XYZ file of C-alpha atoms in Angstrom:
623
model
C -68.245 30.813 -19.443
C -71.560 30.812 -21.452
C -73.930 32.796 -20.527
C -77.512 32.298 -18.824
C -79.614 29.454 -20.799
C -82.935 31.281 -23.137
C -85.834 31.407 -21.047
C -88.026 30.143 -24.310
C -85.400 26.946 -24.436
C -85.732 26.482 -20.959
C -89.539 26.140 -21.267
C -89.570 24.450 -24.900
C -87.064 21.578 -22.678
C -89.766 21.643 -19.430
C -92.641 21.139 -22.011
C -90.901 18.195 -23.854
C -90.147 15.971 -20.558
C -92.190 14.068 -19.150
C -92.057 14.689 -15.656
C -93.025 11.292 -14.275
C -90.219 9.399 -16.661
C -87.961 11.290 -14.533
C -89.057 10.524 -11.376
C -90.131 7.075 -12.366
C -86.126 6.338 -13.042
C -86.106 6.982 -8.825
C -89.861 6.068 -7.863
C -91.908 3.624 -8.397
C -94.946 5.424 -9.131
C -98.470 4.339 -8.761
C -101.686 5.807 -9.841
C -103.297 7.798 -7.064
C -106.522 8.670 -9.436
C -107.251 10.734 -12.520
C -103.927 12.754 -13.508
C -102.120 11.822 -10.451
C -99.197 9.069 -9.407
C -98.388 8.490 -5.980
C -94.946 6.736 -4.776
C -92.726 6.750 -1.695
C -91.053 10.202 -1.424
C -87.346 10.240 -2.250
C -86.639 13.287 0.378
C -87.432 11.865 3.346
C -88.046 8.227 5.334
C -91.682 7.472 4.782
C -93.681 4.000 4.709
C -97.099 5.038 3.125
C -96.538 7.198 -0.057
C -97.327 10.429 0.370
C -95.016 11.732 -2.667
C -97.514 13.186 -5.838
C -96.734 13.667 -9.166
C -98.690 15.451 -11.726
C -97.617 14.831 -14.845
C -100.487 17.305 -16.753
C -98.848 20.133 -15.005
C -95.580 18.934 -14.426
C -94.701 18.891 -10.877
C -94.241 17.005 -7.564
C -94.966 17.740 -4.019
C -94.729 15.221 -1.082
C -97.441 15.876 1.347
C -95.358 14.166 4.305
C -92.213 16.766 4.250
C -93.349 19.948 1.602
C -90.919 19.219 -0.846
C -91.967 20.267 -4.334
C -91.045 21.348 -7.560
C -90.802 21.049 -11.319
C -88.939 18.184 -13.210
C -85.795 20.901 -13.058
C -86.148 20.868 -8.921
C -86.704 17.152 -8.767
C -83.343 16.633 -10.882
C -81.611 19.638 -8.950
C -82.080 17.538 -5.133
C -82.079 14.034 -6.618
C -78.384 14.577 -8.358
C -76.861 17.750 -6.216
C -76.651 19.333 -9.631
C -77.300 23.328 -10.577
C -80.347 24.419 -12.148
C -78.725 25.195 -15.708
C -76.772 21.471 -15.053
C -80.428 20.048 -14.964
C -81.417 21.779 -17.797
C -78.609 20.607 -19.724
C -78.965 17.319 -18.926
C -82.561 16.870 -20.116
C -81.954 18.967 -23.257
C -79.159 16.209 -24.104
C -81.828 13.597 -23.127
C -84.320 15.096 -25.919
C -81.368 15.691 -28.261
C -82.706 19.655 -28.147
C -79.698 22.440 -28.598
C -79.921 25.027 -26.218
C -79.110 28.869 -26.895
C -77.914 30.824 -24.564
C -77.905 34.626 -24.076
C -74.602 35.724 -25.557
C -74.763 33.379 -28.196
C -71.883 31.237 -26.857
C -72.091 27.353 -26.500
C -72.244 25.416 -23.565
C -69.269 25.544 -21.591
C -69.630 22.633 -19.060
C -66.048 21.750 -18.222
C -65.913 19.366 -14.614
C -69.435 19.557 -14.751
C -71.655 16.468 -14.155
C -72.301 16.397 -18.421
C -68.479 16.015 -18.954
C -68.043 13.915 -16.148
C -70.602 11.184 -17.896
C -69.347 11.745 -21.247
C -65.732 10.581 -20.038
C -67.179 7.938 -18.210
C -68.966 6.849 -21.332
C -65.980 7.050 -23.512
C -64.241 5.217 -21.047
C -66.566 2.600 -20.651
C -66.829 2.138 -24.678
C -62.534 1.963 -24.711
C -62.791 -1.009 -21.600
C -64.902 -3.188 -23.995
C -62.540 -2.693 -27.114
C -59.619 -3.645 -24.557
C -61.409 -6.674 -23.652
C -61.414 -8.024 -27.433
C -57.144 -7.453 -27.544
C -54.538 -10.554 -27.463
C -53.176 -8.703 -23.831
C -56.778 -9.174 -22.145
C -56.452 -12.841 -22.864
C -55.647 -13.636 -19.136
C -59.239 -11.293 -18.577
C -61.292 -13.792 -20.455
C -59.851 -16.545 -19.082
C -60.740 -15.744 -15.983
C -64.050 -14.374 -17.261
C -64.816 -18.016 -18.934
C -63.342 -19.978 -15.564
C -66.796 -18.800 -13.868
C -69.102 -19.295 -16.914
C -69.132 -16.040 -18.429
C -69.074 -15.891 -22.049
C -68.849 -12.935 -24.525
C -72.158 -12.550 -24.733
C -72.659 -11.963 -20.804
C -69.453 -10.324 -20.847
C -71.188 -7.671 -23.677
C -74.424 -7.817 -21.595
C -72.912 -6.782 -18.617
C -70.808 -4.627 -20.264
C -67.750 -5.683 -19.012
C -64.046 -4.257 -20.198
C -60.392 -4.559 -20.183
C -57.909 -1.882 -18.890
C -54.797 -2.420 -20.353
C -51.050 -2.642 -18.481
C -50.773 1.096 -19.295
C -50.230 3.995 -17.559
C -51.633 5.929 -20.125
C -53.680 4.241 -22.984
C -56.743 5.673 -21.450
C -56.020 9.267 -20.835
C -54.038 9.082 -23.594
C -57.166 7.920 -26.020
C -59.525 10.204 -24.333
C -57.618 13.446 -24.629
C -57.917 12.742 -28.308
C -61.581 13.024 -27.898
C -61.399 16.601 -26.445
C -61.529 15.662 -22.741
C -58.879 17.515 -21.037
C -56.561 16.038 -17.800
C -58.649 17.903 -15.839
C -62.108 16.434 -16.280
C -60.202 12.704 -16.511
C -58.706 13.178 -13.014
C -62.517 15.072 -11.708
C -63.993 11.516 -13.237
C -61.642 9.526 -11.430
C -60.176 8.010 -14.488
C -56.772 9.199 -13.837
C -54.706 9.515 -10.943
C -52.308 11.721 -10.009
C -48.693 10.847 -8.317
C -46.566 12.652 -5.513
C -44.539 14.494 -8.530
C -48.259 15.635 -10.282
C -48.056 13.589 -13.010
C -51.781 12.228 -14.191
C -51.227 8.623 -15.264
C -54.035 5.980 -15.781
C -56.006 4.507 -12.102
C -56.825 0.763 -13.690
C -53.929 -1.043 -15.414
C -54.220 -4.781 -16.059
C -57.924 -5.036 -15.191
C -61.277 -6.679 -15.594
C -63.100 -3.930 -15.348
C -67.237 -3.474 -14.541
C -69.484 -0.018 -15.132
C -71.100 0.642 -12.534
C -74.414 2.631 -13.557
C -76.845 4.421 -11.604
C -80.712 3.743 -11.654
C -80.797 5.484 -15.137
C -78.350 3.657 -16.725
C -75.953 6.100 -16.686
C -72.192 5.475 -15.966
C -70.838 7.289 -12.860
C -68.191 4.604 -12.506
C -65.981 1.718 -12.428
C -65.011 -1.449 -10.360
C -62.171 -3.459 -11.331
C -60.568 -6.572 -10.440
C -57.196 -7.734 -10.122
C -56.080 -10.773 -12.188
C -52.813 -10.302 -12.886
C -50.657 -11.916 -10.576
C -49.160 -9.932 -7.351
C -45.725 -9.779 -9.040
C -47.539 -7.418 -11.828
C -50.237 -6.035 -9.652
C -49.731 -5.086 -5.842
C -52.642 -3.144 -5.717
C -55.833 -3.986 -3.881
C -58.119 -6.819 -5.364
C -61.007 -4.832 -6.276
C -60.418 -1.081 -7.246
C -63.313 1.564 -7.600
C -63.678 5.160 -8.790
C -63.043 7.295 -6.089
C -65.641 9.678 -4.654
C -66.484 11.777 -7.545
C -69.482 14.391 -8.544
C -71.219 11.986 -10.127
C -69.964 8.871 -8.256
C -70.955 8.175 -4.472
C -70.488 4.733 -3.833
C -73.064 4.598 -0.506
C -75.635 5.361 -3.008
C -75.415 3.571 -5.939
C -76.203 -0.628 -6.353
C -74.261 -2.601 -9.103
C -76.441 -4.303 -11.575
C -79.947 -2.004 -9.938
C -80.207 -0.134 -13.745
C -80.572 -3.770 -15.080
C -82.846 -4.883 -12.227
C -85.073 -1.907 -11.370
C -88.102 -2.781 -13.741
C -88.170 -6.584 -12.582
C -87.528 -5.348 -8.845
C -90.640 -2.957 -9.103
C -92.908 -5.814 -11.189
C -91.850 -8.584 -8.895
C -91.975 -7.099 -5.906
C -88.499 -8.479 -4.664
C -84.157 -7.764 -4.530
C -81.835 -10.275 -4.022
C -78.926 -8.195 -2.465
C -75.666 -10.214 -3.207
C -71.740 -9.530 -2.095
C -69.818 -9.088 -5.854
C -70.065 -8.216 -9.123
C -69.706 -11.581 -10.175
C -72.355 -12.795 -8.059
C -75.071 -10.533 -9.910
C -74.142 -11.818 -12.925
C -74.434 -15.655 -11.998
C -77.951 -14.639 -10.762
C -79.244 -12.632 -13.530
C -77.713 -15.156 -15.866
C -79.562 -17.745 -14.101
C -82.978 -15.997 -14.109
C -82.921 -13.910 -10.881
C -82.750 -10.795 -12.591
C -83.655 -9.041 -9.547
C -79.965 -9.408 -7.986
C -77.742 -6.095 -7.335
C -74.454 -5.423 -5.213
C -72.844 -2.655 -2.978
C -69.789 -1.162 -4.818
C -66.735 -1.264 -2.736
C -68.932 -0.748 0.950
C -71.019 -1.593 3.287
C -74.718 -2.091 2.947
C -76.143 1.106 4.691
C -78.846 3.502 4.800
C -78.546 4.915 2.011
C -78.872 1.893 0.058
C -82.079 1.142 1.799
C -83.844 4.180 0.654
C -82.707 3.431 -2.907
C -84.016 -0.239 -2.773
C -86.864 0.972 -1.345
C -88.121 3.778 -3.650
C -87.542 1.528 -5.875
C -89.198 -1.372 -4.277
C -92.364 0.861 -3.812
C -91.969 -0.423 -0.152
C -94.706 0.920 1.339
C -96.356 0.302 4.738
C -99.827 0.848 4.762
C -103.461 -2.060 4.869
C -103.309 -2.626 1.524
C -99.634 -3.822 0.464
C -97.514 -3.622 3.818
C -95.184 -6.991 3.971
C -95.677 -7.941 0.143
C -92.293 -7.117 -0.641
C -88.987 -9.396 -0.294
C -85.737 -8.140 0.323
C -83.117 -11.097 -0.017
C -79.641 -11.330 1.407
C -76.452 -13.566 0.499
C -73.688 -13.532 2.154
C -70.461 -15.667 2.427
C -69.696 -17.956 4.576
C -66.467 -15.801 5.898
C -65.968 -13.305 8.466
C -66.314 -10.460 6.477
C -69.945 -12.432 5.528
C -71.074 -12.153 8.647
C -70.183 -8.862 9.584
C -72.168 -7.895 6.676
C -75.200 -10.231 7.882
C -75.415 -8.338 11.449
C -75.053 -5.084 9.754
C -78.521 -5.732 7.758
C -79.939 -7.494 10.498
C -79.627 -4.065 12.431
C -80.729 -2.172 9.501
C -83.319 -4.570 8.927
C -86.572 -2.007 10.722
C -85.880 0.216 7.621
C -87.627 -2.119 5.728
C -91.223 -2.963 5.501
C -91.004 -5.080 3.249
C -89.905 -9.295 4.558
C -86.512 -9.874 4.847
C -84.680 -13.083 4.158
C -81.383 -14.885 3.715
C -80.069 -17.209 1.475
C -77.280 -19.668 2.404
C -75.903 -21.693 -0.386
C -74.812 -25.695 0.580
C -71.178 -25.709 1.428
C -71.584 -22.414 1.593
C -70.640 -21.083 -1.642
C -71.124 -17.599 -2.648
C -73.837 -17.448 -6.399
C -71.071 -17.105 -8.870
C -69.160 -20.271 -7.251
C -72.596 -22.068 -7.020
C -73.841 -21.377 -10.643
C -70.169 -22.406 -11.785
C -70.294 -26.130 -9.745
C -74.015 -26.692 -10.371
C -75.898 -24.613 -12.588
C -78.238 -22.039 -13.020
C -81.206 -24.269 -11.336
C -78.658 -24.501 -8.290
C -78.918 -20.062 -8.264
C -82.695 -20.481 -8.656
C -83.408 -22.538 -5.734
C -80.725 -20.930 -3.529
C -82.903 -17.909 -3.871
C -86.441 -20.488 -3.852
C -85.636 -21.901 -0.143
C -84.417 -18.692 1.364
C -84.935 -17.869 5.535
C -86.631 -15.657 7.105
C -83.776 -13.348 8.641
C -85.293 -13.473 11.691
C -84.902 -17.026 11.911
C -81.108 -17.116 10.755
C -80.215 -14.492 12.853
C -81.355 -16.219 15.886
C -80.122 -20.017 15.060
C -76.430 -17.878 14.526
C -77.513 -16.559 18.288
C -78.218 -19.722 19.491
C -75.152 -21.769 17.692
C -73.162 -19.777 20.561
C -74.029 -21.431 23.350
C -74.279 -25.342 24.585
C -77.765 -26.009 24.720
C -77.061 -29.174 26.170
C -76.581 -27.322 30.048
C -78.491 -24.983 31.987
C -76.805 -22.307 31.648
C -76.187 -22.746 28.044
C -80.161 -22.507 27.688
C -80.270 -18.730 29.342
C -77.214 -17.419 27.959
C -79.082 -18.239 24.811
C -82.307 -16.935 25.809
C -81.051 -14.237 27.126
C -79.527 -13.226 23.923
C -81.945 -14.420 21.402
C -85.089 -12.675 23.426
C -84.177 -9.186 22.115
C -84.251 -10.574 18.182
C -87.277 -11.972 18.935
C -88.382 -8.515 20.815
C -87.457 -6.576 17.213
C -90.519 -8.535 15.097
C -92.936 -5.831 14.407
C -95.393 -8.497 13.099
C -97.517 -9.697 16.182
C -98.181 -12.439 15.138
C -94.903 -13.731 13.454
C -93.831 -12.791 17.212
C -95.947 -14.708 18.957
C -94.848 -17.611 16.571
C -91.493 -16.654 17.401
C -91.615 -17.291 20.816
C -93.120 -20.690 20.544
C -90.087 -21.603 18.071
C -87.774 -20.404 20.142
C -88.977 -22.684 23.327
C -88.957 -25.559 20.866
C -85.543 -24.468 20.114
C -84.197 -24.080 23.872
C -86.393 -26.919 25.391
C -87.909 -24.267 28.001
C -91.160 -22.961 28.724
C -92.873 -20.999 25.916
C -94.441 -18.845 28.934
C -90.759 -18.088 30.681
C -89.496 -17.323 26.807
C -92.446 -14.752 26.602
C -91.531 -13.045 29.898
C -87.833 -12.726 28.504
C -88.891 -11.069 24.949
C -91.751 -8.775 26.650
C -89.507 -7.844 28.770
C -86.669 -7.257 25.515
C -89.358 -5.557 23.842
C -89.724 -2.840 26.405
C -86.441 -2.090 26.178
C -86.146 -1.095 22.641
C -87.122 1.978 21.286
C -91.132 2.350 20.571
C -90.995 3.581 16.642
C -93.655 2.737 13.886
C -91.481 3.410 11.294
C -87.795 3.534 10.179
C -85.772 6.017 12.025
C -83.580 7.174 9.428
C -82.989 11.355 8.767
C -82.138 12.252 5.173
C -78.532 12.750 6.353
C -78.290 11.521 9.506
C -79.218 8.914 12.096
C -82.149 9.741 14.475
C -81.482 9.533 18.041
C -83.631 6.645 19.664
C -86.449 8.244 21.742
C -85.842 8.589 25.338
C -87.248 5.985 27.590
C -90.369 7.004 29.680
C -92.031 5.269 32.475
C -95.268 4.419 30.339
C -92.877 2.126 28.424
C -92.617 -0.220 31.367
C -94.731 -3.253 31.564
C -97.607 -4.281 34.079
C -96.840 -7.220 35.191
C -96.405 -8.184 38.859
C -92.531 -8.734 38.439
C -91.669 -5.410 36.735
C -94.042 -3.584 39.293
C -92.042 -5.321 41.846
C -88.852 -4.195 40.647
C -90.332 -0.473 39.322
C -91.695 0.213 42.933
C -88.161 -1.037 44.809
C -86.206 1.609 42.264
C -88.868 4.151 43.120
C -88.569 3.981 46.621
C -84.629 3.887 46.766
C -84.588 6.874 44.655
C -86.843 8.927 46.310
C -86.540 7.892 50.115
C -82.682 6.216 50.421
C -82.316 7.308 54.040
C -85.461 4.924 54.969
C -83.982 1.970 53.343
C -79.927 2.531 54.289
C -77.190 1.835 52.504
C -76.612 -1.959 53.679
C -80.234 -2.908 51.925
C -79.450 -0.364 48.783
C -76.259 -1.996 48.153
C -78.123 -5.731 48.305
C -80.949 -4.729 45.978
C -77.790 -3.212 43.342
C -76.612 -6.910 43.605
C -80.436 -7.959 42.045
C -80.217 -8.539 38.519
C -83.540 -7.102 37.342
C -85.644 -9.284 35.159
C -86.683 -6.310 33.660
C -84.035 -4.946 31.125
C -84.970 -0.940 31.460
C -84.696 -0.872 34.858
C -81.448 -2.952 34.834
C -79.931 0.335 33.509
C -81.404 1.869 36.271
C -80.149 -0.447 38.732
C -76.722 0.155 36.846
C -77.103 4.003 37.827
C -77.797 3.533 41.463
C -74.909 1.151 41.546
C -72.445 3.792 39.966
C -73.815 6.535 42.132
C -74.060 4.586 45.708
C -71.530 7.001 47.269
C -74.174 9.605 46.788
C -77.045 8.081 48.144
C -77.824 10.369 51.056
C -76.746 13.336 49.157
C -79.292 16.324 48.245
C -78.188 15.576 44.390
C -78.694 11.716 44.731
C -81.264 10.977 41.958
C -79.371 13.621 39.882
C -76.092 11.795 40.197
C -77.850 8.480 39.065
C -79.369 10.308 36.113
C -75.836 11.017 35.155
C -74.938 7.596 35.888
C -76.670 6.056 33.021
C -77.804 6.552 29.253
C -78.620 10.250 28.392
C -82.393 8.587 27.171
C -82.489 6.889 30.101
C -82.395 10.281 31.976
C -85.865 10.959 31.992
C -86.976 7.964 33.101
C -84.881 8.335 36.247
C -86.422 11.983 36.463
C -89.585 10.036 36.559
C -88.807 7.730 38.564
C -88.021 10.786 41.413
C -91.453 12.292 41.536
C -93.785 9.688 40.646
C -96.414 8.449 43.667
C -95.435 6.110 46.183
C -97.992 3.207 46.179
C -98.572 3.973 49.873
C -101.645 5.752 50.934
C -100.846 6.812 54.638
C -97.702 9.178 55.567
C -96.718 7.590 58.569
C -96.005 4.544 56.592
C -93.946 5.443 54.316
C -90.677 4.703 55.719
C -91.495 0.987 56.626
C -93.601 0.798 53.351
C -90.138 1.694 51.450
C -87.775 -0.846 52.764
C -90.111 -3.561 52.975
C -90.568 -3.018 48.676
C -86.712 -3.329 48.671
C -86.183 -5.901 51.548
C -88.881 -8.341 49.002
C -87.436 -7.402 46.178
C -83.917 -9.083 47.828
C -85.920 -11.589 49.578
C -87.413 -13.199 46.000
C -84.103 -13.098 44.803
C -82.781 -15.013 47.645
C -85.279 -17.514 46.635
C -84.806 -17.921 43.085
C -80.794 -18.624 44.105
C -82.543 -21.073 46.823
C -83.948 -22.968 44.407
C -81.148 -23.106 41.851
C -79.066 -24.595 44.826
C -81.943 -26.898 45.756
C -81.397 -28.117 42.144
C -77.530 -28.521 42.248
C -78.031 -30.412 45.171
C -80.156 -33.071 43.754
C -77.751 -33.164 40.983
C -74.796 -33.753 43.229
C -76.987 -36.661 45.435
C -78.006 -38.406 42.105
C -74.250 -38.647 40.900
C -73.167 -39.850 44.129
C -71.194 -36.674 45.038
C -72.195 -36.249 48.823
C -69.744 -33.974 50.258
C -70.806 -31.330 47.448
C -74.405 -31.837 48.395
C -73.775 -31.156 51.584
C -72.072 -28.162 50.976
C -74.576 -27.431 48.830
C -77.182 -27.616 51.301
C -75.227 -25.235 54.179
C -75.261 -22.685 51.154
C -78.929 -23.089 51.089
C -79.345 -22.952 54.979
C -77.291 -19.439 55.081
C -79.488 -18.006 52.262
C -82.407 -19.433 54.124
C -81.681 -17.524 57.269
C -80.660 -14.205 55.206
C -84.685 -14.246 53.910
C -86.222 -14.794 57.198
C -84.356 -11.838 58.512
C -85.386 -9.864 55.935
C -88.610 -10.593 57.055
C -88.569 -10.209 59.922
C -86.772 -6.530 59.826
């Protein structure tokens, strides 16, 4: 092993680099005044930049989480590299020769330098492959979507030949050892230990990170499943350099017009980013053998420069495709629920008959691409036409299953106004009353967590804030239904266990204190227990907790003592009593419905249904 790296060539490499070049490969940086660049931090979830760069002096600090450091640092937490591994790699970016204090050479077997290196001479051996009689059948299929050599050379695409060893075969030659070809993922190793190459009979892709470097490799199958039984698409495997929920196919070739333009068209394949950069949206990148996630998000949106603040908040686009199959729209739900990370606009793009960009460019052209990505939706409105394709519109109860469902998409819109606008589509949409579809998404709304910003950790997802009584609504039907909880909670022996068990059977209108109504349900056998309002609080949500909590101690809207008791069940008996009515009315409806078809008997029956729950309210009442 060498020894420690000079101190004077460690400060000769420092002094070279530009610190903000660096960081501007991760950041988009912005000028934040004389000698200073701003940008959103890359350490933690942030939607006004708070992340400073000083490139006179040569270091960072984020005034939002602490973090700070020189370009060494920055490179250290960025790339989970050592300190002399981030020294090495920006004395190789300078072409500088480092000394170090026994007078050895470097010695940076498996480290992340070798690791790229193989990956590079890899890369360089796929596109020699690719120009060979055997990758025939890999051009053909290249040229079948409308990808000549020049876009296969642009791309850098490559061949792996029907080896299991021209690869680590041609790279040992150039000093790499089996070790650092199976620590790159080039080579696997079989059940007896013997290293043989992982593609064979391959298209195969780079896959780079924001740099440009190569950390891996995505190949595709196209020899038939007689000659191939693997999987169609292959990747590296998790490597040191390689983490596939971090890195974006085609983002090294995109990053500058993502940043310029202000928009990412996030697409399903590697094929698909080509179509679109071929066809002039040169903003297009992929996920690499996963899901879109978190991760992905922050890189999109450091590079983005998706900030959050008076000036530039919703300027940015982020554009999804996704195809038509179920996998497709798996993947659309999965950003839909990601979709608060962002503040820049989201939208989808939905080709005609549904055809994924590669398939599109290949049947109608690059203009086809273009205005794919030109007459995109707003995800908010796709997501809730897919809602409402669920149901039959065409019936009642068609209209508020849909509602029903649709009001907590419309509840997510941050925008106000875009809410507000919304709610009036979705009544046009439904047929209903734009004032009943407000009630529904208020009432959504105040059942999601309250956050201003994304509510991702560095590592980790954030637990959604528990749900507090302030969060409730003032309106006279929520007050209604807060007040009957309140009472049965705190005074159950006033009410009884007849009345408790008929308010349980209301559905609230209200969705937070439906999980509270869930509790008391679930906990009814210990309703004139010392413990009852702690049993309920286990009975539901452990956010939900407090609120019950709450719920126990706050005041009684009743003024005098003595009237507490009859104050109690009368909240409870009209809380039953109003639904009684609403089902009174529904019937009321079915049996004009059954008179104007003709159908008397079921009107009649109808109407002794409406009698009973007639008699039910008075008594209620009256009690």
């Amino acid at each position: 092993m060498p020894g420690l790296i000079r101190r004077s060539d460690i400060d000769e490499v420092r002094s070279r680099t530009n610190i903000a070049d660096i960081v501007g490969d991760f950041v988009t940086l912005k000028s934040a005044g004389v000698g200073s660049l701003k940008g959103l931090c890359p350490f933690h979830e942030e939607r006004s930049p708070s992340f400073h760069v000083r490139p006179q002096v040569g270091l960072y600090h984020c005034f939002g989480c602490n973090e700070g450091g020189d370009v060494f640092s920055f490179l250290q937490k960025m790339d989970h590299v050592t300190f002399a591994e981030a020294v090495e790699r920006l004395a190789g970016r300078l072409g500088y020769e480092l000394h170090y204090e026994d007078g050895g050479q470097a010695s940076d077997h498996g480290n992340r330098a070798r690791l790229l290196a193989a990956n590079a001479a890899a890369e360089k051996f796929f596109q020699t492959q690719l120009a060979t009689p055997a990758a025939q059948i890999g051009r053909d299929f290249l040229g079948a979507r409308g990808f000549d050599a020049a876009a296969a050379q642009h791309f850098g695409i490559g061949f792996a030949p029907k080896s299991f060893n021209a690869l680590g075969d041609a790279l040992k030659k150039q000093g790499f050892t089996p070790e650092e070809l199976t620590a790159s993922g080039l080579l696997s190793t079989g059940d007896r230990g013997n290293a043989y190459d992982r593609f064979r009979g391959r298209l195969i892709w780079p896959i780079r990170d924001v740099t440009g470097q190569t950390v891996g490799f995505g190949a595709r199958k196209v020899l038939g499943d007689d000659e191939d039984k693997g999987p169609k698409y292959l990747n590296t495997p998790e490597t040191a350099v390689y983490h596939k929920s971090q890195v974006l196919y085609g983002l090294d070739l995109a990053r500058r017009d993502i940043a310029k333009g202000k928009q990412v068209v996030v697409v399903e394949g590697y094929t698909d980013v080509m179509a679109c950069h071929l066809a002039g949206v040169t903003t297009a990148v992929a996920t690499c053998g996963t899901s879109f996630g978190v991760d992905h998000i922050k890189v999109i949106r450091r590079v983005l420069g998706d900030v959050d603040n008076s000036d530039t908040a919703g300027t940015g686009e982020v554009v999804f495709t996704f195809d038509p199959d179920e996998a497709g729209q798996k993947a659309a739900s999965r950003a839909f629920q990601e979709e608060q990370r962002f503040a820049a606009q989201t939208f989808v793009a939905v080709a005609p008959d549904n055809l994924d960009p590669s398939d599109l460019r290949t049947q109608r052209g690059d203009e086809a691409v273009r205005r794919l990505i030109a007459d995109r939706k707003p995800m908010f409105e796709f997501m809730i036409r897919r809602v409402l394709a669920r149901y039959d519109l065409e019936t009642v109860e068609g209209r508020v299953g849909a509602l029903r469902a649709a009001a907590p998409v419309v509840a997510g819109i941050r925008d106000r106004s875009l809410s507000d606008g919304y709610v009036r589509n979705l009544a046009g949409w439904l047929g209903m009353d734009p004032a009943e579809v407000g009630r529904m998404v208020r009432s959504a709304k105040a059942a999601r967590p309250t956050t201003s910003a994304p509510v991702a950790e560095p590592d980790a997802e954030r637990a959604p804030p528990d749900v507090r009584l302030l969060d409730l609504p003032t309106d006279v039907e929520t007050r209604m239904e807060r007040d009957a909880l309140l009472v049965i909670l705190q005074r159950p022996q006033a009410i009884g266990r007849d009345l408790i068990e008929r308010a349980v059977a209301v559905r609230m209108r209200n969705s937070i204190l439906d999980v509270v109504r869930d509790g008391v349900a679930t906990a009814i056998e210990a309703w004139d227990r010392p413990d009852w309002i702690a049993k309920v609080a286990e009975a539901v949500p452990a956010r939900f907790a407090g609120l019950i909590a709450q719920l126990g101690v706050a005041p009684i809207p009743e003024t005098r003592e003595a009237n507490l008791d009859n104050y109690a069940r009368a909240q409870v008996a009209d809380l039953v009593a109003v639904d009684l009515s609403r089902r009174k009315a529904d019937l009321q409806g079915a049996s004009q419905r059954a008179a104007a078809e003709g159908d008397a008997d079921r009107a009649r029956r109808i109407q002794v249904e409406i009698a009973a729950l007639e008699t039910e309210r008075r008594k209620l009442r009256a009690g």
